[in-house]
Amino acid sequence: MANVASTYSDPIHIAVIGGTGLQSLPGFTLAASLNVDTPWGTPSSPISVLHHKSPSTGKDIPIAFLSRHGLHHEIAPHEVPARANIAALRSLGVRTIIAFSAVGSLQEEIKPRDFVVPDQVIDRTKGIRPFTFFEEGMVGHVGFADPFDEKLGAVVRKLGHSLEGDNVHLHDKGTIICMEGPQFSTRAESNMYRSWGGSVINMSVLPEAKLAKEAEIAYQMICMSTDYDCWHSSEDVTVEMVMGNMKANSENARRFVGGVLDELSKEEHTDLILAKHIEGQTKFAGGITAPAGRKEAAKKKLTWLFPGYFD
Ligand SMILES: CSC[C@H]1O[C@H](OP(=O)(O)O)[C@H](O)[C@@H]1O
Ligand SMILES: Nc1ncnc2[nH]cnc12
């Protein structure tokens, strides 16, 4: 990228992870494009640092933007380097992530193009994705009862409701089924997920949400429904259907994300975006391995992510 800075010296507290159909965030000033290397490899894409003018203070707020499937959607859901993504963002100072996802609807009332701010997740991935920073001689167990950050979720929901009107419909809660993919579900699976109380389905919320929790980052996903999967009497999901609905509603998706960023950049949310309410929890959750049993290589990687936590 010509004439764009490759370094950025100030900490960046807020990130947006874009998914299918949201590979960039137009309308912001690109201040830098960062290639970050981590002990878990390189992220899905260079991290764009975007300047967002806070409507309340007039100051430029830096936002980190990362495209989950790469710049050209070349990374399959099971190949997303989620540990590198989360580690890279935390190393830049990020403590708040708004993640965007195109999802299938498992409930009649969640219509294609509706937004859902989920509050729960059911894991249907197959254990083939690396899903923790704690392994190989450093054990850690963080709580995951509430996979999304409730304080951040409250801000996102309030903002989403303020946009509701003819074209924007928001569902305040919901359970995401996270399947492995990349093939879509069978009809029997789709019906089983409905019987479990699933609201929507995607292939991306895990392990992203688990790793954000381990990294003490407040994380909330915003879902946009693109199809009725294959349980409904309407047409079965296809990539064309997903992309078509994403494209048709991309303006609303960007308004939603932009509005959340406006809200988060208010002074009253300073502690929230720094995730002060969850700071330090991983120091204890990850301190279970007695110092004598800690393996040097694992400790070194974790120290890169959490300087001072496990020395
Ligand atoms: C192209 S349909 C399946 C694909 O779309 C969703 O992507 P994302 O969550 O990154 O928006 C879903 O999770 C699958 O990866
Ligand atoms: N039906 C579906 N299943 C899984 N992921 C999806 N993303 C969008 N629609 C989906």
GROMACS .gro file of C-alpha atoms and ligand atoms in nm:
model
  336
    1MET     CA    1   0.000   0.000   0.000
    2ALA     CA    2   0.165   0.323  -0.114
    3ASN     CA    3   0.216   0.610   0.133
    4VAL     CA    4   0.042   0.444   0.424
    5ALA     CA    5   0.234   0.426   0.750
    6SER     CA    6   0.341   0.076   0.860
    7THR     CA    7   0.372   0.167   1.228
    8TYR     CA    8   0.142   0.335   1.478
    9SER     CA    9   0.274   0.450   1.811
   10ASP     CA   10  -0.041   0.517   2.018
   11PRO     CA   11  -0.231   0.231   2.181
   12ILE     CA   12  -0.550   0.128   2.003
   13HIS     CA   13  -0.828   0.016   2.237
   14ILE     CA   14  -1.114  -0.076   2.002
   15ALA     CA   15  -1.114  -0.325   1.713
   16VAL     CA   16  -1.366  -0.438   1.455
   17ILE     CA   17  -1.335  -0.787   1.307
   18GLY     CA   18  -1.513  -0.795   0.974
   19GLY     CA   19  -1.655  -1.118   0.834
   20THR     CA   20  -1.820  -1.232   0.512
   21GLY     CA   21  -1.916  -0.931   0.303
   22LEU     CA   22  -1.758  -0.685   0.546
   23GLN     CA   23  -1.393  -0.695   0.443
   24SER     CA   24  -1.333  -0.324   0.495
   25LEU     CA   25  -1.490  -0.027   0.668
   26PRO     CA   26  -1.517   0.256   0.419
   27GLY     CA   27  -1.570   0.614   0.533
   28PHE     CA   28  -1.286   0.622   0.786
   29THR     CA   29  -0.939   0.771   0.738
   30LEU     CA   30  -0.671   0.505   0.697
   31ALA     CA   31  -0.387   0.607   0.929
   32ALA     CA   32  -0.168   0.294   0.907
   33SER     CA   33  -0.157  -0.064   0.786
   34LEU     CA   34   0.022  -0.293   1.031
   35ASN     CA   35   0.179  -0.633   0.969
   36VAL     CA   36   0.194  -0.783   1.316
   37ASP     CA   37   0.377  -1.108   1.390
   38THR     CA   38   0.283  -1.307   1.701
   39PRO     CA   39   0.409  -1.629   1.869
   40TRP     CA   40   0.094  -1.788   1.716
   41GLY     CA   41   0.172  -1.674   1.360
   42THR     CA   42   0.042  -1.386   1.151
   43PRO     CA   43  -0.316  -1.257   1.152
   44SER     CA   44  -0.571  -1.309   0.874
   45SER     CA   45  -0.489  -0.972   0.718
   46PRO     CA   46  -0.280  -0.664   0.782
   47ILE     CA   47  -0.446  -0.462   1.057
   48SER     CA   48  -0.580  -0.131   0.929
   49VAL     CA   49  -0.569   0.156   1.177
   50LEU     CA   50  -0.865   0.378   1.098
   51HIS     CA   51  -0.921   0.722   1.241
   52HIS     CA   52  -1.272   0.774   1.364
   53LYS     CA   53  -1.374   1.124   1.470
   54SER     CA   54  -1.564   1.106   1.795
   55PRO     CA   55  -1.884   1.307   1.747
   56SER     CA   56  -1.887   1.395   2.116
   57THR     CA   57  -1.525   1.508   2.168
   58GLY     CA   58  -1.415   1.584   1.809
   59LYS     CA   59  -1.097   1.385   1.873
   60ASP     CA   60  -0.966   1.117   1.637
   61ILE     CA   61  -1.006   0.771   1.792
   62PRO     CA   62  -0.796   0.493   1.638
   63ILE     CA   63  -0.984   0.176   1.546
   64ALA     CA   64  -0.811  -0.148   1.443
   65PHE     CA   65  -0.983  -0.331   1.159
   66LEU     CA   66  -0.910  -0.693   1.073
   67SER     CA   67  -1.070  -0.899   0.797
   68ARG     CA   68  -1.136  -1.249   0.940
   69HIS     CA   69  -1.120  -1.434   0.607
   70GLY     CA   70  -0.833  -1.227   0.463
   71LEU     CA   71  -0.844  -0.934   0.224
   72HIS     CA   72  -1.000  -1.143  -0.055
   73HIS     CA   73  -1.193  -1.404   0.147
   74GLU     CA   74  -0.920  -1.661   0.089
   75ILE     CA   75  -0.923  -1.810   0.445
   76ALA     CA   76  -1.184  -2.079   0.521
   77PRO     CA   77  -1.359  -2.071   0.861
   78HIS     CA   78  -1.152  -2.366   0.992
   79GLU     CA   79  -0.830  -2.198   0.873
   80VAL     CA   80  -0.881  -1.858   1.039
   81PRO     CA   81  -0.570  -1.793   1.254
   82ALA     CA   82  -0.784  -1.686   1.548
   83ARG     CA   83  -0.503  -1.700   1.806
   84ALA     CA   84  -0.281  -1.476   1.593
   85ASN     CA   85  -0.575  -1.240   1.531
   86ILE     CA   86  -0.662  -1.198   1.898
   87ALA     CA   87  -0.298  -1.189   2.014
   88ALA     CA   88  -0.206  -0.927   1.753
   89LEU     CA   89  -0.500  -0.706   1.850
   90ARG     CA   90  -0.423  -0.733   2.222
   91SER     CA   91  -0.057  -0.648   2.157
   92LEU     CA   92  -0.170  -0.318   1.997
   93GLY     CA   93  -0.368  -0.231   2.313
   94VAL     CA   94  -0.710  -0.357   2.202
   95ARG     CA   95  -0.944  -0.440   2.490
   96THR     CA   96  -1.279  -0.416   2.307
   97ILE     CA   97  -1.380  -0.609   1.996
   98ILE     CA   98  -1.693  -0.570   1.788
   99ALA     CA   99  -1.705  -0.876   1.563
  100PHE     CA  100  -1.935  -0.897   1.265
  101SER     CA  101  -2.082  -1.217   1.121
  102ALA     CA  102  -2.315  -1.330   0.842
  103VAL     CA  103  -2.541  -1.597   0.993
  104GLY     CA  104  -2.816  -1.836   0.894
  105SER     CA  105  -3.147  -1.798   1.079
  106LEU     CA  106  -3.289  -2.095   1.270
  107GLN     CA  107  -3.610  -1.917   1.372
  108GLU     CA  108  -3.898  -1.789   1.158
  109GLU     CA  109  -3.904  -1.448   1.330
  110ILE     CA  110  -3.537  -1.380   1.248
  111LYS     CA  111  -3.580  -1.281   0.887
  112PRO     CA  112  -3.301  -1.248   0.631
  113ARG     CA  113  -3.135  -0.904   0.679
  114ASP     CA  114  -3.240  -0.883   1.046
  115PHE     CA  115  -2.966  -0.813   1.299
  116VAL     CA  116  -2.912  -1.023   1.611
  117VAL     CA  117  -2.698  -0.932   1.912
  118PRO     CA  118  -2.643  -1.280   2.056
  119ASP     CA  119  -2.591  -1.367   2.420
  120GLN     CA  120  -2.510  -1.738   2.401
  121VAL     CA  121  -2.316  -1.992   2.193
  122ILE     CA  122  -2.333  -2.369   2.137
  123ASP     CA  123  -2.008  -2.523   2.019
  124ARG     CA  124  -2.042  -2.756   1.721
  125THR     CA  125  -1.685  -2.716   1.597
  126LYS     CA  126  -1.491  -3.041   1.579
  127GLY     CA  127  -1.181  -2.966   1.783
  128ILE     CA  128  -0.961  -2.914   1.476
  129ARG     CA  129  -0.914  -2.539   1.538
  130PRO     CA  130  -0.655  -2.426   1.793
  131PHE     CA  131  -0.877  -2.280   2.066
  132THR     CA  132  -0.663  -2.175   2.362
  133PHE     CA  133  -0.350  -1.981   2.457
  134PHE     CA  134  -0.302  -2.217   2.755
  135GLU     CA  135  -0.127  -2.540   2.661
  136GLU     CA  136   0.206  -2.724   2.652
  137GLY     CA  137   0.301  -2.663   3.013
  138MET     CA  138   0.086  -2.363   3.108
  139VAL     CA  139  -0.270  -2.457   3.202
  140GLY     CA  140  -0.549  -2.202   3.235
  141HIS     CA  141  -0.928  -2.218   3.275
  142VAL     CA  142  -1.126  -1.899   3.218
  143GLY     CA  143  -1.502  -1.878   3.277
  144PHE     CA  144  -1.708  -1.888   2.957
  145ALA     CA  145  -2.064  -1.902   3.097
  146ASP     CA  146  -2.139  -1.573   2.923
  147PRO     CA  147  -1.939  -1.578   2.602
  148PHE     CA  148  -2.010  -1.213   2.523
  149ASP     CA  149  -1.936  -0.909   2.735
  150GLU     CA  150  -2.258  -0.793   2.898
  151LYS     CA  151  -2.155  -0.427   2.941
  152LEU     CA  152  -2.042  -0.399   2.581
  153GLY     CA  153  -2.352  -0.587   2.465
  154ALA     CA  154  -2.574  -0.334   2.642
  155VAL     CA  155  -2.413  -0.047   2.447
  156VAL     CA  156  -2.445  -0.236   2.117
  157ARG     CA  157  -2.812  -0.322   2.179
  158LYS     CA  158  -2.906   0.034   2.275
  159LEU     CA  159  -2.739   0.173   1.966
  160GLY     CA  160  -2.894  -0.095   1.744
  161HIS     CA  161  -3.242  -0.012   1.872
  162SER     CA  162  -3.186   0.356   1.796
  163LEU     CA  163  -3.148   0.260   1.426
  164GLU     CA  164  -3.461   0.048   1.414
  165GLY     CA  165  -3.714   0.152   1.156
  166ASP     CA  166  -3.848   0.035   0.822
  167ASN     CA  167  -3.527  -0.138   0.717
  168VAL     CA  168  -3.351  -0.224   1.041
  169HIS     CA  169  -3.480  -0.496   1.271
  170LEU     CA  170  -3.284  -0.602   1.575
  171HIS     CA  171  -3.318  -0.909   1.796
  172ASP     CA  172  -3.182  -0.840   2.141
  173LYS     CA  173  -3.058  -1.186   2.223
  174GLY     CA  174  -3.003  -1.525   2.071
  175THR     CA  175  -2.799  -1.842   2.076
  176ILE     CA  176  -2.545  -1.892   1.798
  177ILE     CA  177  -2.471  -2.246   1.690
  178CYS     CA  178  -2.109  -2.246   1.573
  179MET     CA  179  -2.063  -2.532   1.326
  180GLU     CA  180  -1.739  -2.652   1.172
  181GLY     CA  181  -1.820  -2.616   0.801
  182PRO     CA  182  -1.713  -2.526   0.543
  183GLN     CA  183  -2.008  -2.727   0.406
  184PHE     CA  184  -2.346  -2.602   0.526
  185SER     CA  185  -2.559  -2.821   0.759
  186THR     CA  186  -2.777  -3.116   0.667
  187ARG     CA  187  -3.152  -3.069   0.706
  188ALA     CA  188  -3.150  -3.310   1.004
  189GLU     CA  189  -2.877  -3.105   1.175
  190SER     CA  190  -3.057  -2.779   1.104
  191ASN     CA  191  -3.375  -2.916   1.264
  192MET     CA  192  -3.180  -3.053   1.559
  193TYR     CA  193  -3.024  -2.710   1.622
  194ARG     CA  194  -3.374  -2.560   1.622
  195SER     CA  195  -3.485  -2.816   1.879
  196TRP     CA  196  -3.187  -2.714   2.095
  197GLY     CA  197  -3.309  -2.354   2.095
  198GLY     CA  198  -3.052  -2.224   1.847
  199SER     CA  199  -3.141  -1.882   1.703
  200VAL     CA  200  -2.875  -1.843   1.433
  201ILE     CA  201  -2.584  -2.042   1.290
  202ASN     CA  202  -2.235  -1.950   1.172
  203MET     CA  203  -1.885  -2.096   1.142
  204SER     CA  204  -1.691  -1.814   1.305
  205VAL     CA  205  -1.777  -1.719   1.661
  206LEU     CA  206  -1.554  -1.995   1.797
  207PRO     CA  207  -1.276  -2.004   1.890
  208GLU     CA  208  -1.269  -1.623   1.843
  209ALA     CA  209  -1.492  -1.554   2.147
  210LYS     CA  210  -1.303  -1.805   2.367
  211LEU     CA  211  -0.968  -1.651   2.282
  212ALA     CA  212  -1.097  -1.298   2.340
  213LYS     CA  213  -1.216  -1.414   2.684
  214GLU     CA  214  -0.872  -1.559   2.763
  215ALA     CA  215  -0.711  -1.236   2.640
  216GLU     CA  216  -0.929  -1.021   2.873
  217ILE     CA  217  -1.086  -0.846   2.577
  218ALA     CA  218  -1.453  -0.740   2.597
  219TYR     CA  219  -1.608  -0.908   2.291
  220GLN     CA  220  -1.950  -0.877   2.131
  221MET     CA  221  -2.060  -1.020   1.799
  222ILE     CA  222  -2.318  -0.848   1.579
  223CYS     CA  223  -2.488  -1.097   1.348
  224MET     CA  224  -2.675  -1.027   1.029
  225SER     CA  225  -2.909  -1.297   0.908
  226THR     CA  226  -2.857  -1.385   0.542
  227ASP     CA  227  -3.072  -1.700   0.497
  228TYR     CA  228  -3.297  -1.958   0.663
  229ASP     CA  229  -3.031  -2.231   0.641
  230CYS     CA  230  -3.210  -2.546   0.512
  231TRP     CA  231  -3.490  -2.616   0.765
  232HIS     CA  232  -3.738  -2.366   0.617
  233SER     CA  233  -3.981  -2.411   0.330
  234SER     CA  234  -3.801  -2.133   0.138
  235GLU     CA  235  -3.487  -2.195  -0.071
  236ASP     CA  236  -3.189  -2.368   0.095
  237VAL     CA  237  -2.887  -2.153   0.179
  238THR     CA  238  -2.629  -2.085  -0.094
  239VAL     CA  239  -2.324  -1.859  -0.104
  240GLU     CA  240  -2.505  -1.639  -0.359
  241MET     CA  241  -2.791  -1.591  -0.113
  242VAL     CA  242  -2.554  -1.501   0.171
  243MET     CA  243  -2.354  -1.256  -0.039
  244GLY     CA  244  -2.667  -1.107  -0.199
  245ASN     CA  245  -2.828  -1.026   0.136
  246MET     CA  246  -2.500  -0.900   0.284
  247LYS     CA  247  -2.453  -0.669  -0.013
  248ALA     CA  248  -2.812  -0.547  -0.011
  249ASN     CA  249  -2.793  -0.462   0.359
  250SER     CA  250  -2.427  -0.354   0.381
  251GLU     CA  251  -2.520   0.010   0.426
  252ASN     CA  252  -2.721  -0.075   0.737
  253ALA     CA  253  -2.440  -0.300   0.864
  254ARG     CA  254  -2.194  -0.013   0.829
  255ARG     CA  255  -2.435   0.231   0.995
  256PHE     CA  256  -2.469  -0.011   1.284
  257VAL     CA  257  -2.094  -0.057   1.329
  258GLY     CA  258  -2.026   0.317   1.280
  259GLY     CA  259  -2.295   0.405   1.535
  260VAL     CA  260  -2.145   0.165   1.789
  261LEU     CA  261  -1.802   0.323   1.735
  262ASP     CA  262  -1.951   0.672   1.783
  263GLU     CA  263  -2.107   0.558   2.107
  264LEU     CA  264  -1.795   0.380   2.237
  265SER     CA  265  -1.581   0.685   2.167
  266LYS     CA  266  -1.773   0.890   2.427
  267GLU     CA  267  -1.574   0.979   2.740
  268GLU     CA  268  -1.826   0.797   2.958
  269HIS     CA  269  -1.713   0.466   2.806
  270THR     CA  270  -1.340   0.510   2.874
  271ASP     CA  271  -1.327   0.234   3.137
  272LEU     CA  272  -1.548   0.004   2.932
  273ILE     CA  273  -1.332   0.017   2.619
  274LEU     CA  274  -1.026  -0.051   2.834
  275ALA     CA  275  -1.213  -0.354   2.973
  276LYS     CA  276  -1.125  -0.247   3.326
  277HIS     CA  277  -1.411  -0.467   3.454
  278ILE     CA  278  -1.232  -0.787   3.342
  279GLU     CA  279  -0.870  -0.678   3.382
  280GLY     CA  280  -0.655  -0.931   3.569
  281GLN     CA  281  -0.896  -1.226   3.555
  282THR     CA  282  -0.665  -1.434   3.334
  283LYS     CA  283  -0.372  -1.383   3.570
  284PHE     CA  284  -0.558  -1.601   3.822
  285ALA     CA  285  -0.732  -1.833   3.575
  286GLY     CA  286  -0.396  -1.900   3.411
  287GLY     CA  287  -0.193  -1.931   3.727
  288ILE     CA  288  -0.293  -2.289   3.808
  289THR     CA  289   0.031  -2.449   3.689
  290ALA     CA  290   0.278  -2.430   3.978
  291PRO     CA  291   0.598  -2.243   3.883
  292ALA     CA  292   0.800  -2.567   3.901
  293GLY     CA  293   0.580  -2.723   3.632
  294ARG     CA  294   0.572  -2.428   3.391
  295LYS     CA  295   0.743  -2.500   3.060
  296GLU     CA  296   0.975  -2.221   2.942
  297ALA     CA  297   0.853  -2.212   2.579
  298ALA     CA  298   0.487  -2.188   2.683
  299LYS     CA  299   0.567  -1.925   2.946
  300LYS     CA  300   0.758  -1.718   2.690
  301LYS     CA  301   0.461  -1.713   2.453
  302LEU     CA  302   0.218  -1.618   2.729
  303THR     CA  303   0.452  -1.347   2.853
  304TRP     CA  304   0.445  -1.193   2.505
  305LEU     CA  305   0.066  -1.170   2.540
  306PHE     CA  306   0.046  -1.087   2.912
  307PRO     CA  307   0.368  -0.910   3.015
  308GLY     CA  308   0.419  -0.951   3.391
  309TYR     CA  309   0.140  -1.208   3.449
  310PHE     CA  310   0.335  -1.534   3.471
  311ASP     CA  311   0.697  -1.438   3.552
  312LIG     C1  312  -2.026  -1.748   0.304
  312LIG     S1  313  -2.138  -1.831   0.406
  312LIG     C2  314  -2.049  -1.903   0.541
  312LIG     C3  315  -1.952  -1.811   0.610
  312LIG     O1  316  -2.020  -1.686   0.639
  312LIG     C4  317  -2.002  -1.656   0.775
  312LIG     O2  318  -1.880  -1.585   0.785
  312LIG     P1  319  -1.849  -1.474   0.897
  312LIG     O3  320  -1.896  -1.531   1.027
  312LIG     O4  321  -1.703  -1.453   0.893
  312LIG     O5  322  -1.927  -1.350   0.857
  312LIG     C5  323  -1.997  -1.795   0.839
  312LIG     O6  324  -1.947  -1.793   0.971
  312LIG     C6  325  -1.912  -1.871   0.742
  312LIG     O7  326  -1.774  -1.851   0.766
  313LIG     N1  327  -2.675  -2.115   0.692
  313LIG     C1  328  -2.554  -2.086   0.740
  313LIG     N2  329  -2.480  -2.180   0.805
  313LIG     C2  330  -2.358  -2.148   0.855
  313LIG     N3  331  -2.302  -2.029   0.841
  313LIG     C3  332  -2.370  -1.935   0.776
  313LIG     N4  333  -2.339  -1.806   0.748
  313LIG     C4  334  -2.444  -1.753   0.681
  313LIG     N5  335  -2.541  -1.844   0.664
  313LIG     C5  336  -2.497  -1.958   0.722
   0.00000   0.00000   0.00000
